[in-house]
Amino acid sequence: MNYIHGYCTITPKGVRLNGTTCFVPDPGHFPMRDFFAAAYRCLQIDYRKFYKMDALSKLGFLASECLLKGFDREQPKEDMGIILFNRSASLEADAAYQETIRDEENFFPSPAEFVYTLPNIVTGEIAIRNKIFGETMFYVLPAFRPETICDIVNDALTAIGMRYVLAGWTEVDSHTFDGRMFLCSTDNEPITDKRSSLPLTAGHLTELFR
């Protein structure tokens, strides 16, 4: 049996960790980049590369910062993996890059924009920050499907042999965003706090992120 040790949700309403509100935005903190910047400051994160990330990477990064706070970031983690899912892949970054090449008379393709036209860049950003050397995967699904997500994550913890997996849903489009991330492991012992662990099942994912 594998277990959920913590969960984080990030929506336009704010940031919640294990059901407790960590950040509530000012109504004027939109567009998205203003929300993410305000949450970054509120959570007292120190990582200057954050401001160069695309919106999808910022969303996943903020959730990972909440969930991995108790881990030593400098310690290599060969037994930890990252598995993320969403519906739109890197569409938000794709649209930003398209704007740089759309007009032949104002043609300014940006390598910085192009880097983020792969959805799995967010897993790379998290892995680099936390020295996570295990498997990293990004799946595109039609919707948040707890059964599918649970099956894939459980498989990573058993068949692939990871001890810890940071997993979840990171969806961003031009209008809104939806982050639902959780930390799980093969061990029932608490990891970063004294909160009781839950078995990793589709039912529990549905309950936590309803």
XYZ file of C-alpha atoms in Angstrom:
210
model
C 0.000 0.000 0.000
C 1.190 3.515 -0.871
C 0.265 6.636 1.058
C -0.537 10.325 0.571
C 1.426 12.494 3.019
C 0.349 15.967 1.955
C -1.632 17.843 -0.668
C -1.721 21.371 -2.043
C -4.281 23.232 -4.139
C -3.613 26.446 -6.045
C -6.512 28.220 -7.743
C -7.441 31.869 -8.315
C -8.978 31.736 -4.818
C -5.586 31.151 -3.222
C -3.109 28.539 -1.983
C -4.100 25.787 0.455
C -1.781 23.206 2.043
C -3.374 20.170 3.689
C -6.661 22.063 3.875
C -5.167 25.162 5.511
C -5.115 28.464 3.629
C -1.570 29.782 3.071
C -2.284 32.657 0.710
C -5.354 34.620 -0.344
C -4.855 37.029 -3.247
C -5.873 40.627 -3.376
C -8.685 40.944 -5.950
C -6.373 43.165 -7.990
C -3.671 40.502 -8.325
C -4.629 39.489 -11.838
C -3.436 38.680 -14.496
C -1.906 35.338 -13.549
C 1.671 36.572 -13.286
C 0.608 38.962 -10.525
C -1.057 36.143 -8.580
C 1.996 33.897 -8.827
C 4.384 36.705 -7.871
C 2.248 37.624 -4.854
C 2.049 33.986 -3.728
C 5.811 33.615 -4.162
C 6.435 36.592 -1.895
C 3.836 35.521 0.664
C 5.333 32.020 0.926
C 8.784 33.591 1.436
C 10.482 31.598 -1.304
C 13.993 32.546 -2.395
C 14.658 31.339 -5.944
C 15.317 34.083 -8.458
C 14.856 31.810 -11.469
C 11.137 31.748 -10.583
C 10.508 35.027 -12.424
C 11.856 33.598 -15.696
C 9.468 30.622 -15.666
C 6.288 30.304 -17.689
C 2.922 30.177 -15.908
C 2.721 26.368 -15.924
C 6.144 26.033 -14.300
C 5.300 28.706 -11.717
C 2.130 26.846 -10.779
C 3.884 23.510 -10.322
C 6.870 25.130 -8.625
C 4.770 26.918 -5.996
C 2.901 23.727 -5.114
C 6.156 21.765 -4.879
C 7.665 24.394 -2.589
C 4.785 23.896 -0.172
C 4.941 20.099 -0.228
C 8.731 19.655 -0.115
C 9.432 22.263 2.547
C 10.664 19.669 5.055
C 13.177 18.078 2.673
C 16.871 18.982 2.359
C 17.023 20.599 -1.083
C 20.774 19.992 -1.356
C 20.499 16.253 -0.751
C 20.314 14.220 -4.015
C 17.050 12.267 -4.174
C 17.498 9.254 -6.430
C 14.466 7.542 -4.896
C 12.034 10.412 -5.629
C 10.104 10.962 -8.852
C 7.731 13.550 -10.313
C 4.545 12.732 -12.240
C 2.312 15.560 -13.429
C -0.830 15.717 -15.548
C -2.941 18.333 -17.289
C -5.353 18.895 -20.161
C -3.784 21.689 -22.226
C -0.115 20.619 -22.252
C 1.986 23.778 -22.841
C -0.727 25.646 -24.750
C -0.337 28.866 -22.760
C 3.399 29.017 -23.537
C 2.751 27.931 -27.138
C 0.467 30.922 -27.646
C 3.076 33.275 -26.188
C 5.725 31.910 -28.542
C 3.364 32.062 -31.510
C 3.019 35.804 -30.950
C 6.769 36.195 -31.502
C 6.662 34.555 -34.946
C 3.182 35.438 -36.218
C 4.019 38.728 -37.929
C 6.650 38.470 -40.670
C 7.328 42.189 -40.427
C 7.764 42.040 -36.659
C 9.501 38.690 -36.367
C 11.261 38.208 -33.021
C 11.309 34.510 -32.018
C 12.338 34.282 -28.387
C 14.466 31.318 -27.227
C 13.258 32.022 -23.684
C 9.644 31.515 -24.803
C 10.498 28.485 -26.945
C 12.048 26.604 -24.006
C 8.655 26.359 -22.322
C 6.771 24.940 -25.308
C 7.127 21.484 -23.740
C 4.841 20.716 -20.781
C 7.440 18.577 -19.019
C 9.677 21.603 -18.446
C 7.781 22.092 -15.185
C 9.001 18.705 -13.918
C 12.546 19.722 -14.845
C 12.283 23.004 -12.946
C 11.117 21.173 -9.816
C 13.748 18.436 -10.182
C 16.602 20.933 -10.555
C 15.467 22.981 -7.569
C 15.218 19.915 -5.297
C 17.892 17.605 -6.798
C 15.305 14.969 -7.666
C 17.056 12.328 -9.780
C 14.292 9.738 -10.100
C 11.745 9.297 -12.900
C 9.959 12.425 -14.174
C 6.872 12.153 -16.367
C 4.165 14.417 -17.730
C 0.849 13.065 -19.065
C -1.861 14.897 -20.972
C -5.382 13.725 -20.065
C -8.823 14.975 -21.131
C -9.663 15.839 -17.506
C -8.601 15.303 -13.895
C -9.212 11.576 -13.538
C -8.360 10.241 -10.058
C -8.524 6.599 -11.142
C -5.992 7.057 -13.963
C -3.717 9.274 -11.895
C -3.805 6.850 -8.985
C -2.971 3.865 -11.218
C 0.024 5.632 -12.815
C 1.434 6.915 -9.528
C 0.979 3.577 -7.762
C 2.766 1.896 -10.637
C 5.713 4.293 -10.268
C 5.944 3.520 -6.563
C 5.852 -0.245 -7.073
C 6.966 -1.340 -10.549
C 9.527 1.440 -11.133
C 10.727 1.368 -7.542
C 10.432 4.974 -6.437
C 10.098 5.578 -2.692
C 8.564 9.066 -3.025
C 6.529 10.636 -5.813
C 5.426 14.239 -6.158
C 2.343 14.083 -8.354
C -0.669 16.066 -9.434
C -2.649 18.169 -11.865
C -1.190 21.434 -13.200
C -3.536 23.076 -15.691
C -3.007 26.584 -17.082
C -4.731 28.461 -19.871
C -5.015 32.119 -20.771
C -7.942 32.664 -18.391
C -7.342 30.567 -15.271
C -5.244 27.899 -13.567
C -5.794 24.808 -11.435
C -3.097 23.139 -9.352
C -3.771 19.956 -7.356
C -0.528 18.365 -6.184
C 0.209 15.689 -3.612
C 3.239 13.982 -2.079
C 3.130 10.243 -1.604
C 5.411 7.371 -0.682
C 5.616 3.660 -0.014
C 5.925 4.320 3.727
C 3.122 5.143 6.152
C 5.409 7.152 8.448
C 4.961 10.963 8.420
C 7.433 12.795 6.192
C 7.335 16.548 6.708
C 4.780 16.969 9.509
C 2.675 14.981 11.935
C -0.392 14.878 9.724
C -1.920 11.417 9.349
C -1.243 9.689 6.046
C -3.975 8.419 3.747
C -3.846 5.361 1.476
C -3.243 6.384 -2.130
C -6.612 5.586 -3.701
C -8.818 7.232 -6.290
C -11.436 7.808 -3.610
C -9.062 9.728 -1.379
C -7.801 11.844 -4.312
C -11.385 12.702 -5.166
C -12.104 13.640 -1.563
C -8.984 15.800 -1.137
C -9.439 17.722 -4.383
C -13.204 18.022 -4.663
